[in-house]
Amino acid sequence: KLPTSDFTKPEVSLETSGKVLGVSFHPFVPHVLLSYSMGMGACDMRVWNLGEGGGETTDEREPEVLIDVHGEGEIMNVSWNENGTRIVTTAKDKKARVIDPRKNVVVHEVAIQEAERECWA
């Protein structure tokens, strides 16, 4: 639903640790968002519950989950799997990782070729 009045006021404000590299909405839950960012030499991913939110003032939210399993490798791309239970990432360290966001662990990791920057779960 688009706002009917002022497009200059954010309905939700999400703070990250640095430059946001990308976002991905959950495949089944429309108000759950995954962001990945780079700040101070490390990448992190955050899962946000945007809920219904909104209102007259900016609603500042904290992430539901902070995923910090990449170490120093810059994340190139992220994608939810088809049912939203896992996240797949590719990174500059030439590895693809399957992450369980509920447990904050890498469940599978494989080496990839340099040209493979996109990932689909």
mmCIF file of C-alpha atoms in Angstrom:
data_model
loop_
_atom_site.group_PDB
_atom_site.id
_atom_site.type_symbol
_atom_site.label_atom_id
_atom_site.label_comp_id
_atom_site.label_asym_id
_atom_site.label_seq_id
_atom_site.Cartn_x
_atom_site.Cartn_y
_atom_site.Cartn_z
ATOM 1 C CA LYS A 1 0.000 0.000 0.000
ATOM 2 C CA LEU A 2 1.477 3.318 -1.068
ATOM 3 C CA PRO A 3 1.234 6.307 1.244
ATOM 4 C CA THR A 4 -1.462 8.769 0.193
ATOM 5 C CA SER A 5 0.280 11.907 1.456
ATOM 6 C CA ASP A 6 3.925 12.719 2.185
ATOM 7 C CA PHE A 7 6.519 10.606 0.338
ATOM 8 C CA THR A 8 9.400 12.422 2.065
ATOM 9 C CA LYS A 9 8.800 10.938 5.539
ATOM 10 C CA PRO A 10 9.978 7.358 6.045
ATOM 11 C CA GLU A 11 7.503 5.005 7.669
ATOM 12 C CA VAL A 12 10.328 2.854 9.051
ATOM 13 C CA SER A 13 13.985 3.628 9.722
ATOM 14 C CA LEU A 14 16.472 0.733 9.710
ATOM 15 C CA GLU A 15 20.010 1.303 11.014
ATOM 16 C CA THR A 16 22.889 -0.844 9.730
ATOM 17 C CA SER A 17 26.611 -1.054 10.474
ATOM 18 C CA GLY A 18 27.644 0.551 7.188
ATOM 19 C CA LYS A 19 26.849 0.836 3.520
ATOM 20 C CA VAL A 20 23.830 -1.276 2.533
ATOM 21 C CA LEU A 21 24.816 -3.554 -0.347
ATOM 22 C CA GLY A 22 21.389 -5.109 -0.933
ATOM 23 C CA VAL A 23 18.037 -6.214 0.409
ATOM 24 C CA SER A 24 15.772 -9.216 -0.135
ATOM 25 C CA PHE A 25 12.190 -9.724 1.014
ATOM 26 C CA HIS A 26 11.149 -13.072 2.510
ATOM 27 C CA PRO A 27 9.371 -15.231 -0.119
ATOM 28 C CA PHE A 28 6.241 -15.815 2.022
ATOM 29 C CA VAL A 29 6.209 -13.197 4.782
ATOM 30 C CA PRO A 30 5.873 -9.803 3.079
ATOM 31 C CA HIS A 31 6.977 -7.742 6.089
ATOM 32 C CA VAL A 32 10.267 -9.649 6.700
ATOM 33 C CA LEU A 33 13.311 -8.120 5.024
ATOM 34 C CA LEU A 34 16.939 -9.267 4.825
ATOM 35 C CA SER A 35 19.605 -6.587 4.411
ATOM 36 C CA TYR A 36 23.323 -7.035 3.980
ATOM 37 C CA SER A 37 25.851 -4.300 4.584
ATOM 38 C CA MET A 38 29.565 -3.588 4.724
ATOM 39 C CA GLY A 39 31.045 -1.548 7.531
ATOM 40 C CA MET A 40 34.457 -1.311 9.178
ATOM 41 C CA GLY A 41 35.905 -4.176 7.127
ATOM 42 C CA ALA A 42 33.218 -6.737 7.959
ATOM 43 C CA CYS A 43 29.933 -7.757 6.377
ATOM 44 C CA ASP A 44 26.805 -8.527 8.269
ATOM 45 C CA MET A 45 23.252 -9.511 7.453
ATOM 46 C CA ARG A 46 20.188 -8.423 9.379
ATOM 47 C CA VAL A 47 16.677 -9.836 9.299
ATOM 48 C CA TRP A 48 14.046 -7.171 9.985
ATOM 49 C CA ASN A 49 10.394 -7.578 10.923
ATOM 50 C CA LEU A 50 8.737 -4.510 9.437
ATOM 51 C CA GLY A 51 5.281 -5.556 10.638
ATOM 52 C CA GLU A 52 2.397 -3.303 9.832
ATOM 53 C CA GLY A 53 4.236 -0.297 11.353
ATOM 54 C CA GLY A 54 3.984 3.242 10.093
ATOM 55 C CA GLY A 55 2.179 6.090 11.781
ATOM 56 C CA GLU A 56 2.797 9.785 12.218
ATOM 57 C CA THR A 57 6.448 9.517 13.323
ATOM 58 C CA THR A 58 9.418 7.534 12.069
ATOM 59 C CA ASP A 59 9.372 4.052 13.547
ATOM 60 C CA GLU A 60 12.966 3.043 14.376
ATOM 61 C CA ARG A 61 13.405 -0.712 14.422
ATOM 62 C CA GLU A 62 16.015 -3.093 15.716
ATOM 63 C CA PRO A 63 16.836 -6.201 13.650
ATOM 64 C CA GLU A 64 15.193 -9.455 14.721
ATOM 65 C CA VAL A 65 18.350 -11.391 13.823
ATOM 66 C CA LEU A 66 21.950 -10.254 13.263
ATOM 67 C CA ILE A 67 23.793 -12.809 11.136
ATOM 68 C CA ASP A 68 27.567 -12.545 11.394
ATOM 69 C CA VAL A 69 29.032 -15.648 9.800
ATOM 70 C CA HIS A 70 31.013 -14.230 6.888
ATOM 71 C CA GLY A 71 34.012 -12.823 8.743
ATOM 72 C CA GLU A 72 36.030 -10.576 6.454
ATOM 73 C CA GLY A 73 34.574 -11.789 3.127
ATOM 74 C CA GLU A 74 32.479 -9.126 1.382
ATOM 75 C CA ILE A 75 29.039 -10.466 0.469
ATOM 76 C CA MET A 76 28.229 -10.127 -3.223
ATOM 77 C CA ASN A 77 24.652 -11.426 -3.258
ATOM 78 C CA VAL A 78 22.017 -13.035 -1.039
ATOM 79 C CA SER A 79 18.836 -14.965 -1.689
ATOM 80 C CA TRP A 80 16.227 -16.761 0.426
ATOM 81 C CA ASN A 81 15.515 -20.386 -0.432
ATOM 82 C CA GLU A 82 12.055 -21.118 -1.828
ATOM 83 C CA ASN A 83 10.379 -21.625 1.564
ATOM 84 C CA GLY A 84 12.309 -18.950 3.471
ATOM 85 C CA THR A 85 14.107 -21.232 5.928
ATOM 86 C CA ARG A 86 17.652 -20.702 4.600
ATOM 87 C CA ILE A 87 19.709 -17.893 3.082
ATOM 88 C CA VAL A 88 22.246 -18.471 0.307
ATOM 89 C CA THR A 89 25.154 -16.056 -0.122
ATOM 90 C CA THR A 90 28.056 -15.584 -2.481
ATOM 91 C CA ALA A 91 31.107 -13.624 -1.373
ATOM 92 C CA LYS A 92 34.378 -12.180 -2.642
ATOM 93 C CA ASP A 93 36.220 -14.987 -0.856
ATOM 94 C CA LYS A 94 34.905 -17.240 -3.683
ATOM 95 C CA LYS A 95 32.589 -19.252 -1.439
ATOM 96 C CA ALA A 96 28.853 -19.851 -1.480
ATOM 97 C CA ARG A 97 27.255 -20.398 1.896
ATOM 98 C CA VAL A 98 23.886 -21.750 2.979
ATOM 99 C CA ILE A 99 22.936 -20.133 6.292
ATOM 100 C CA ASP A 100 20.277 -21.056 8.813
ATOM 101 C CA PRO A 101 19.152 -17.605 10.022
ATOM 102 C CA ARG A 102 17.352 -18.997 13.080
ATOM 103 C CA LYS A 103 20.530 -20.630 14.424
ATOM 104 C CA ASN A 104 23.005 -18.115 12.923
ATOM 105 C CA VAL A 105 25.189 -20.904 11.502
ATOM 106 C CA VAL A 106 26.552 -21.902 8.109
ATOM 107 C CA VAL A 107 25.008 -25.271 7.261
ATOM 108 C CA HIS A 108 26.860 -25.727 3.957
ATOM 109 C CA GLU A 109 29.795 -24.026 2.254
ATOM 110 C CA VAL A 110 31.282 -24.636 -1.213
ATOM 111 C CA ALA A 111 33.952 -23.037 -3.371
ATOM 112 C CA ILE A 112 32.671 -21.189 -6.441
ATOM 113 C CA GLN A 113 34.230 -19.853 -9.603
ATOM 114 C CA GLU A 114 35.163 -16.192 -9.801
ATOM 115 C CA ALA A 115 32.432 -15.380 -12.357
ATOM 116 C CA GLU A 116 29.575 -16.673 -10.194
ATOM 117 C CA ARG A 117 28.271 -13.552 -8.425
ATOM 118 C CA GLU A 118 24.529 -14.203 -8.459
ATOM 119 C CA CYS A 119 22.879 -16.840 -6.293
ATOM 120 C CA TRP A 120 19.479 -18.455 -6.313
ATOM 121 C CA ALA A 121 18.272 -20.814 -3.636
#
